[in-house]
mmCIF file of C-alpha atoms in Angstrom:
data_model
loop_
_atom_site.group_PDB
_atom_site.id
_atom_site.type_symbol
_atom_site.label_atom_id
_atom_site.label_comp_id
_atom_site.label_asym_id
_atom_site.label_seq_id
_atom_site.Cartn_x
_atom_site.Cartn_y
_atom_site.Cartn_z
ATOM 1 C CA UNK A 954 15.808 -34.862 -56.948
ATOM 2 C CA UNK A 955 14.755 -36.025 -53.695
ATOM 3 C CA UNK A 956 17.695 -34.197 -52.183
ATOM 4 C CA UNK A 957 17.185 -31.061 -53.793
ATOM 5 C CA UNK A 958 13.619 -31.279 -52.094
ATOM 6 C CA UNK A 959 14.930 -32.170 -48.792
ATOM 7 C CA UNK A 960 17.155 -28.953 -48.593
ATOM 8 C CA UNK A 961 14.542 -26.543 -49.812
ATOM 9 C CA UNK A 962 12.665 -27.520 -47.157
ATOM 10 C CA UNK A 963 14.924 -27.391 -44.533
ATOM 11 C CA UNK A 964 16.267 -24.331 -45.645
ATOM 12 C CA UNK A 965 12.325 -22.319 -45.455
ATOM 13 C CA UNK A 966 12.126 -24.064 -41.841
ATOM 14 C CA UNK A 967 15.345 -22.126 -40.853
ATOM 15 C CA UNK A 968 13.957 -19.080 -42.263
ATOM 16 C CA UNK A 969 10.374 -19.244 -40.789
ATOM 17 C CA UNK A 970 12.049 -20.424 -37.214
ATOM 18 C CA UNK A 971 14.253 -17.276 -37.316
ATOM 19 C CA UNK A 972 11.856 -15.197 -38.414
ATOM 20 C CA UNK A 973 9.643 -15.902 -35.617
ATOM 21 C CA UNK A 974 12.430 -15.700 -32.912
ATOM 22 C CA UNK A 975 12.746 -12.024 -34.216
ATOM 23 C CA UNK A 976 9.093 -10.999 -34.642
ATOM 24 C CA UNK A 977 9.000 -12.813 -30.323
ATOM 25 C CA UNK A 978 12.051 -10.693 -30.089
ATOM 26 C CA UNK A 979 10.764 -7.410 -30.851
ATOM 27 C CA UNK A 980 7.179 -7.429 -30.731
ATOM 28 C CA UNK A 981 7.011 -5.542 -27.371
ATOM 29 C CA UNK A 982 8.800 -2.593 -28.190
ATOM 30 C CA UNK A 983 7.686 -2.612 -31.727
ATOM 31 C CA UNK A 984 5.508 0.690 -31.207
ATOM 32 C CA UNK A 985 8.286 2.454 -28.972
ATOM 33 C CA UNK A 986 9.321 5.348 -31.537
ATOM 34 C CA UNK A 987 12.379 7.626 -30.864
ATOM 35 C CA UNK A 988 11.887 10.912 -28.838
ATOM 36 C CA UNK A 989 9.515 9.124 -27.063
ATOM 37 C CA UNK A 990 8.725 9.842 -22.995
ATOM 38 C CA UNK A 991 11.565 8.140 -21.280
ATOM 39 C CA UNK A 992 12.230 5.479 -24.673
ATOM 40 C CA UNK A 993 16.031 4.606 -25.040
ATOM 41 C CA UNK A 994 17.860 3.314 -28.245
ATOM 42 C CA UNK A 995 19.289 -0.614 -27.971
ATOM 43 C CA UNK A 996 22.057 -1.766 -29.840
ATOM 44 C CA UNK A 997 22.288 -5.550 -29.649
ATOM 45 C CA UNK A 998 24.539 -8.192 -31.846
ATOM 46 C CA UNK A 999 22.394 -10.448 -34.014
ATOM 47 C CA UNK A 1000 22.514 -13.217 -36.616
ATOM 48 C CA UNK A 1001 20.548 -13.142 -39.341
ATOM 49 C CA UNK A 1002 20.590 -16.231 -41.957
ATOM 50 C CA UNK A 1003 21.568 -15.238 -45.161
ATOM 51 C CA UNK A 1004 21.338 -17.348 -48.311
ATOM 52 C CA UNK A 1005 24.587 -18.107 -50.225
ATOM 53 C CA UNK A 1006 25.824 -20.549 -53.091
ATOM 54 C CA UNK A 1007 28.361 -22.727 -52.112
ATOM 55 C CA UNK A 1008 30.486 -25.020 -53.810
ATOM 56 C CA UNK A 1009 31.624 -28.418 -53.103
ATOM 57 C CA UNK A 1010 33.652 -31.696 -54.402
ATOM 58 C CA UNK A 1011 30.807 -34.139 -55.615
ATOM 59 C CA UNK A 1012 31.835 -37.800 -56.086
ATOM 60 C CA UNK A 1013 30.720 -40.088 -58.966
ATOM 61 C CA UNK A 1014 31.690 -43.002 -59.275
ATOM 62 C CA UNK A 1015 32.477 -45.136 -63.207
ATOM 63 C CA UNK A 1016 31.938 -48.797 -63.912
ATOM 64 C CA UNK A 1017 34.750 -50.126 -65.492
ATOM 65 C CA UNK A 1018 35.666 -53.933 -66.966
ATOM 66 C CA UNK A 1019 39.005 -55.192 -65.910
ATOM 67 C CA UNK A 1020 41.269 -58.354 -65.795
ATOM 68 C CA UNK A 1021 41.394 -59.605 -62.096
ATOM 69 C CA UNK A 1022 44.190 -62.549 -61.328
ATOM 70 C CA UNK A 1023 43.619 -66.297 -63.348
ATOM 71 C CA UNK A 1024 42.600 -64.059 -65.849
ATOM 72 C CA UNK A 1025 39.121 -63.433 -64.884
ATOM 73 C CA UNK A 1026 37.144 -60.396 -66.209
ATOM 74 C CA UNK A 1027 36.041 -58.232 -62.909
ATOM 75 C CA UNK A 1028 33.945 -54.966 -63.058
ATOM 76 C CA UNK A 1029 34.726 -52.533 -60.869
ATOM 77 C CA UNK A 1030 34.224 -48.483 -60.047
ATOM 78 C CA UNK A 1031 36.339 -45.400 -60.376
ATOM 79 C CA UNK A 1032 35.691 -42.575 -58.416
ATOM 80 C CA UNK A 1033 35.866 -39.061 -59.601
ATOM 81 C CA UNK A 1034 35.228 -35.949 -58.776
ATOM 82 C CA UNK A 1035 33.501 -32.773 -59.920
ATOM 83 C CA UNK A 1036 32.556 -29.085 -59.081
ATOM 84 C CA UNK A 1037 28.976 -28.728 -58.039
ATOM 85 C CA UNK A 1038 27.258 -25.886 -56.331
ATOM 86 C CA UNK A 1039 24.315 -25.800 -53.776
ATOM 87 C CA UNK A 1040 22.275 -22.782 -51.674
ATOM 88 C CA UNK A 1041 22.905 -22.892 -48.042
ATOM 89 C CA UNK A 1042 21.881 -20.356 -45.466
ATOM 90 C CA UNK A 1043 25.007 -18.500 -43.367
ATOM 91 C CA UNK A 1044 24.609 -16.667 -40.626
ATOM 92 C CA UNK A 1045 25.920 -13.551 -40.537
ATOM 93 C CA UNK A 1046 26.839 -10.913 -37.885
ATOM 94 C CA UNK A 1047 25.269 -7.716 -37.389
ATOM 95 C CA UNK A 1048 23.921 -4.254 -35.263
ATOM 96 C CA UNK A 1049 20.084 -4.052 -34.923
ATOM 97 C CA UNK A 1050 19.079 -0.882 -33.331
ATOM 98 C CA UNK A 1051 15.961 -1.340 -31.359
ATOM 99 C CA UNK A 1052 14.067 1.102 -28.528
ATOM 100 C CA UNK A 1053 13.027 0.723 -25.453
ATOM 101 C CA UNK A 1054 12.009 1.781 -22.323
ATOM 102 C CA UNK A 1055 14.309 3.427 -20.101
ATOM 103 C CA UNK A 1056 15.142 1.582 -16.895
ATOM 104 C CA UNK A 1057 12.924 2.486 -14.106
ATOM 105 C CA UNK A 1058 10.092 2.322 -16.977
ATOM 106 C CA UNK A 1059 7.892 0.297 -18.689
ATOM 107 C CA UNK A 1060 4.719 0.775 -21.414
ATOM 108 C CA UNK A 1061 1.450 1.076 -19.947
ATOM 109 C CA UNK A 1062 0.076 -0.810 -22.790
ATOM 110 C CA UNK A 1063 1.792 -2.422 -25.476
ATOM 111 C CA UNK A 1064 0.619 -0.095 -28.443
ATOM 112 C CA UNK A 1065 2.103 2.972 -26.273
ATOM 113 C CA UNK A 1066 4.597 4.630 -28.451
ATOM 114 C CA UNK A 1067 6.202 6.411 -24.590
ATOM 115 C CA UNK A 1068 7.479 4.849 -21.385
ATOM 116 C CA UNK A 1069 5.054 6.616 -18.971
ATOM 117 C CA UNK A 1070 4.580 4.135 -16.093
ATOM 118 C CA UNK A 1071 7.099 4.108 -13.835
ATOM 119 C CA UNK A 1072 8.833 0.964 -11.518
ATOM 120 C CA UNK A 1073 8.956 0.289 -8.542
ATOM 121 C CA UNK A 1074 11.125 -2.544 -7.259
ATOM 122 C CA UNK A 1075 9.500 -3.284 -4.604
ATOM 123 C CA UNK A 1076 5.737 -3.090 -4.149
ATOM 124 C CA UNK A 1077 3.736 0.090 -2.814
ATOM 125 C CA UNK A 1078 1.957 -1.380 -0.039
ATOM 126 C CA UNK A 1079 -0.293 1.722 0.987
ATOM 127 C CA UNK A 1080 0.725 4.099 -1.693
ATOM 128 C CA UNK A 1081 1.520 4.187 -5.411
ATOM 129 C CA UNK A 1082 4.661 4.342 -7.629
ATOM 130 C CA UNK A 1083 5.010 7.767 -9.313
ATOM 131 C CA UNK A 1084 8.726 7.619 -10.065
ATOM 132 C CA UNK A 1085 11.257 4.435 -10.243
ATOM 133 C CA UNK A 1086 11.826 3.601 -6.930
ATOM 134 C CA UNK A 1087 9.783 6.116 -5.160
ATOM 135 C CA UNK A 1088 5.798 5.741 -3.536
ATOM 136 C CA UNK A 1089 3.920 8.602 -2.835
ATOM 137 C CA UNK A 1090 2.244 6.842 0.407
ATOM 138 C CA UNK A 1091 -1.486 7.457 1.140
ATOM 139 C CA UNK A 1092 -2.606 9.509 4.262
ATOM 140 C CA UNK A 1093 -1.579 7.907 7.274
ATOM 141 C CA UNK A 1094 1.773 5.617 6.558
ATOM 142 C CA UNK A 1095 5.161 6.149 5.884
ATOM 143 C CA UNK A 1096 8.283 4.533 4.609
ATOM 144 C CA UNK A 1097 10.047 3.814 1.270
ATOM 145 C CA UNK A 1098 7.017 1.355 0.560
ATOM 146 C CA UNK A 1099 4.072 2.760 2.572
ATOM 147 C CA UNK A 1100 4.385 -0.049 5.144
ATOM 148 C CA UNK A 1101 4.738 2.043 8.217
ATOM 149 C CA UNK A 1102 1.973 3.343 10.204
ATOM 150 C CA UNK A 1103 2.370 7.403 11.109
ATOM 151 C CA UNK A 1104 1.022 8.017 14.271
ATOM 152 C CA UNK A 1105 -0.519 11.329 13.602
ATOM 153 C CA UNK A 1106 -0.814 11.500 17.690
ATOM 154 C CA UNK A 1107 2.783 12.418 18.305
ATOM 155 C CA UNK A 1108 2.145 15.700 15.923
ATOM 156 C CA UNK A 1109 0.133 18.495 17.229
ATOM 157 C CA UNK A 1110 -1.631 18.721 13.774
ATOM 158 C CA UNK A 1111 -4.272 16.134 14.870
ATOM 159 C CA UNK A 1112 -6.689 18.711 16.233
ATOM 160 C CA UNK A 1113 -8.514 16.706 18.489
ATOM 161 C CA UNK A 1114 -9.514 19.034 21.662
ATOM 162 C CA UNK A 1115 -8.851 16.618 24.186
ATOM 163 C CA UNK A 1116 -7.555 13.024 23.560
ATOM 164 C CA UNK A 1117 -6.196 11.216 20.396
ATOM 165 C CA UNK A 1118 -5.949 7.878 19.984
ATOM 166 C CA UNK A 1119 -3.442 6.335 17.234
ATOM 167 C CA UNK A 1120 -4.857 3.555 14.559
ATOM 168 C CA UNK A 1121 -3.591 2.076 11.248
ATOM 169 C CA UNK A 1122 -3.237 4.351 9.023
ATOM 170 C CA UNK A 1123 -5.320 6.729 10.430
ATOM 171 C CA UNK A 1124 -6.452 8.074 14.112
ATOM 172 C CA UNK A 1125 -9.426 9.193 16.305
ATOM 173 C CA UNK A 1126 -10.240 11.464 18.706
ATOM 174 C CA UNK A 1127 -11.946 11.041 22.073
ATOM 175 C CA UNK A 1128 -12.895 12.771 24.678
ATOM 176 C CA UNK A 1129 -12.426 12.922 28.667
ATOM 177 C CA UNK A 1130 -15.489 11.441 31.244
ATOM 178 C CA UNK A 1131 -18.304 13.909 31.290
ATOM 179 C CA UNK A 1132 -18.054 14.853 27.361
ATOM 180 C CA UNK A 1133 -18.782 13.743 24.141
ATOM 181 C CA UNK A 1134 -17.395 14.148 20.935
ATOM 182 C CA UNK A 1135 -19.647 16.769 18.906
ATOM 183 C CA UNK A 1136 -19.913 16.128 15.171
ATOM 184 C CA UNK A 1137 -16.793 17.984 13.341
ATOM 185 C CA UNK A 1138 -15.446 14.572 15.202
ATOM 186 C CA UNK A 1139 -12.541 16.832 16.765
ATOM 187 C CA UNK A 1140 -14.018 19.480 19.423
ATOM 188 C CA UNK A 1141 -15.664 18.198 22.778
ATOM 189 C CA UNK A 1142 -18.668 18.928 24.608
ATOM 190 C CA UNK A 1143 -20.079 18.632 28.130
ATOM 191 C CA UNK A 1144 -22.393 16.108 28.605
ATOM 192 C CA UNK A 1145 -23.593 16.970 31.755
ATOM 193 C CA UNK A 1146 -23.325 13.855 33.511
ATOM 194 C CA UNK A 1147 -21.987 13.983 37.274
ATOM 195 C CA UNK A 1148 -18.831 11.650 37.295
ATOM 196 C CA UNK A 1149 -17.665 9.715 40.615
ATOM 197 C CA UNK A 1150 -15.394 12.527 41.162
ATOM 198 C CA UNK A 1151 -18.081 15.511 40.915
ATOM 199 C CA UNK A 1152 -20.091 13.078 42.790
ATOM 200 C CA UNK A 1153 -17.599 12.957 45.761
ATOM 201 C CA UNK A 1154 -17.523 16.609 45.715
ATOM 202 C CA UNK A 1155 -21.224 17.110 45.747
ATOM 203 C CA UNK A 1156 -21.660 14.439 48.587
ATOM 204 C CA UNK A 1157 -19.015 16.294 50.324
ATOM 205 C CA UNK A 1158 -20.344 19.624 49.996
ATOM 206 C CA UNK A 1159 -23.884 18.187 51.279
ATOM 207 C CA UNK A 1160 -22.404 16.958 54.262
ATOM 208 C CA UNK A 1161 -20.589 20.556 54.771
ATOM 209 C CA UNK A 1162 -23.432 22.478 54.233
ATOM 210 C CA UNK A 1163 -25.801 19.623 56.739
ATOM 211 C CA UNK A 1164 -23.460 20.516 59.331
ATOM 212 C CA UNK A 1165 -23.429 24.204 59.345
ATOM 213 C CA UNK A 1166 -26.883 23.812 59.548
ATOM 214 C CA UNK A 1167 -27.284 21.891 62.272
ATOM 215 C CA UNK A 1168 -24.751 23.949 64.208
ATOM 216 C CA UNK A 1169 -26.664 27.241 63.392
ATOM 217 C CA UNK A 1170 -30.048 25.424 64.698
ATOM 218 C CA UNK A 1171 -28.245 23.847 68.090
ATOM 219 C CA UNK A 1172 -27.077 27.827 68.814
ATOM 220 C CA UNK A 1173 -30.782 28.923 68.244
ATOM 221 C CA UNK A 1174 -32.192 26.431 70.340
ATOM 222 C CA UNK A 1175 -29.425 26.855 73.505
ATOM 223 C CA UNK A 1176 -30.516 30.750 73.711
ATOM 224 C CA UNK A 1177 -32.406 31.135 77.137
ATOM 225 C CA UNK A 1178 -36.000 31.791 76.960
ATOM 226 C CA UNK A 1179 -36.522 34.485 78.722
ATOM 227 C CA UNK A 1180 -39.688 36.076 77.142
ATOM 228 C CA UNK A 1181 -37.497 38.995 75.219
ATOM 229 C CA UNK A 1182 -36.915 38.182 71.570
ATOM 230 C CA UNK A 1183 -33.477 37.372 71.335
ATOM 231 C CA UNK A 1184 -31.282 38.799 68.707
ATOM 232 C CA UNK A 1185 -30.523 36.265 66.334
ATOM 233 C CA UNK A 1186 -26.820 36.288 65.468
ATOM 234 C CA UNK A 1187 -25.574 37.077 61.393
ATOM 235 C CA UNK A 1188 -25.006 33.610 61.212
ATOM 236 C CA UNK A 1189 -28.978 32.286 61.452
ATOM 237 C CA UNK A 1190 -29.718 34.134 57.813
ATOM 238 C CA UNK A 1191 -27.664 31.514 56.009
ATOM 239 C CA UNK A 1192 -29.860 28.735 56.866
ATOM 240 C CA UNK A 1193 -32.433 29.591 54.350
ATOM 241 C CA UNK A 1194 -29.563 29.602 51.906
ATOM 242 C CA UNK A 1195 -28.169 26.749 52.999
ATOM 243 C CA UNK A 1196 -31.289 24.679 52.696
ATOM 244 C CA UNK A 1197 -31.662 25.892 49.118
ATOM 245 C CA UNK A 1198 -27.992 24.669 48.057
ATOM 246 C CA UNK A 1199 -28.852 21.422 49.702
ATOM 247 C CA UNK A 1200 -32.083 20.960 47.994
ATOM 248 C CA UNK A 1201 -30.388 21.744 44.499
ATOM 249 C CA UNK A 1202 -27.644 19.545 45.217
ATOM 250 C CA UNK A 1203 -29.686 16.855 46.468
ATOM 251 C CA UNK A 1204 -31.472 17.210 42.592
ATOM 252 C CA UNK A 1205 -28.185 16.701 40.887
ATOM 253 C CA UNK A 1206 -27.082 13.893 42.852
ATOM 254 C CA UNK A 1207 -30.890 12.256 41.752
ATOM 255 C CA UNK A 1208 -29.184 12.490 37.974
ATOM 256 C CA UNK A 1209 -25.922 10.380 38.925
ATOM 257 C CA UNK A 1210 -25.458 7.071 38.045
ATOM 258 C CA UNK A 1211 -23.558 6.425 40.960
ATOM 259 C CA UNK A 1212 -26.693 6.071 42.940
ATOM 260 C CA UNK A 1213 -25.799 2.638 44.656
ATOM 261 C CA UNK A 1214 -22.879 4.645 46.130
ATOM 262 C CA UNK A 1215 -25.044 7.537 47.524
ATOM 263 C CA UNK A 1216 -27.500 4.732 49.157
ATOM 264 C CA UNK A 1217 -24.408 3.385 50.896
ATOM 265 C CA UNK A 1218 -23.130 6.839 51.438
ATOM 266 C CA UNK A 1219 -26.530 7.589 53.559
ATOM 267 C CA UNK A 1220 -26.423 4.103 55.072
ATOM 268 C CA UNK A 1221 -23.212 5.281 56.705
#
């Protein structure tokens, strides 16, 4: 009786092991349905326990009185055997057809009945996976897995006016001395400002016009005075202009930051 016991319940602990190991086995793809989005049919080989009665040779063994040598009554045991029959579980060989995502694929939830999300192998870095094996990379980098930087400078579809300067993913533009960036962050726009090299130009054109003056003053001052007003030659109407253009330029030069160098320019 105690036997009997002992193999029922060993024989429900095979069953409820197996049965888990299959529920494990399946669960994911449990909701995957056929003519789903990218779901393929699997055909594996598995065994499934199946309960059977099987015979076997049972011994029992007789007590039996006999004569032994000096005569002596001995008991002793005869063995025989009989037919008896017992339930055992057999595992048997067979097809389950299952579904499942397609490779390249994968649920993007377990309840989804489809394959929709695709996989990448390797990560997207700066980008995202939109078929198996292929980022679509974000604005700015390049490369099977969006890990290169795309310097937008070499193109000519930056649009900066000026300069453009490369970054990580991304660029800027800039803009030469004497201009600032206006606020469409791509078009330039005079500032105004004297640079050092207007500034040598103005200083120069001072020292031009300074010159011509004093030369036009020396030729009025050489002219003999003899009491008849002397004809002034063409040249002595330009120094009235020329004393303008050095008062405006002197004003512009007051704007430049380069003052320390005019002081040492005068100094000279």
């Amino acid at each position: 009786m105690a036997s009997t016991t002992m193999a029922s319940w060993s024989t429900a602990f095979v069953w409820t092991i197996f049965s888990a190991c299959l529920f494990l086995w399946s669960s994911e793809a449990q909701f995957l349905r056929p003519g789903g989005k990218h779901v393929c049919q699997d055909q594996a080989q598995v065994s499934i326990p199946k309960l059977c009665v099987d015979s076997f040779a049972q011994p029992q063994y007789t007590p039996y009185m006999t004569v032994c040598d000096g005569m002596r009554l001995c008991s002793s045991y005869k063995t025989t055997y009989k037919t008896a029959y017992r339930q055992v579980y057999k595992m048997e060989t067979s097809t389950r057809t299952s579904y499942i995502c397609c490779p390249g694929w994968t649920q993007r939830h377990k309840r989804a009945k489809g394959c929709l999300q695709p996989v990448c192998s390797k990560p997207c870095v700066h980008g995202r996976c939109i078929r198996p094996d292929t980022c679509e990379c974000r604005k700015g980098w390049t490369g099977d897995v969006c890990d290169t930087d795309e310097n937008e400078c070499d193109a000519d579809a930056h649009g900066c006016e000026q300069e453009c300067v490369n970054s990580k993913g991304s660029f800027i533009c800039t803009c030469r001395a004497g201009y600032r960036l206006n606020i469409d962050g791509k078009t330039c726009k005079a500032t105004g400002e004297v640079t050092d090299a207007k500034y040598e130009a103005l200083m120069l054109r001072v020292e031009e016009l300074e010159q011509s003056m004093k030369r036009m003053t020396k030729m009025v001052a050489d002219r003999p005075n003899d009491g008849v007003l002397p004809t002034l030659p063409p040249q002595i109407d330009r120094i009235g202009s020329l004393s303008e253009q050095i008062s405006i330029l002197e004003e512009r030069l007051d704007d430049c930051t380069c003052r320390g160098d005019r002081e040492d320019y005068y100094k000279k």
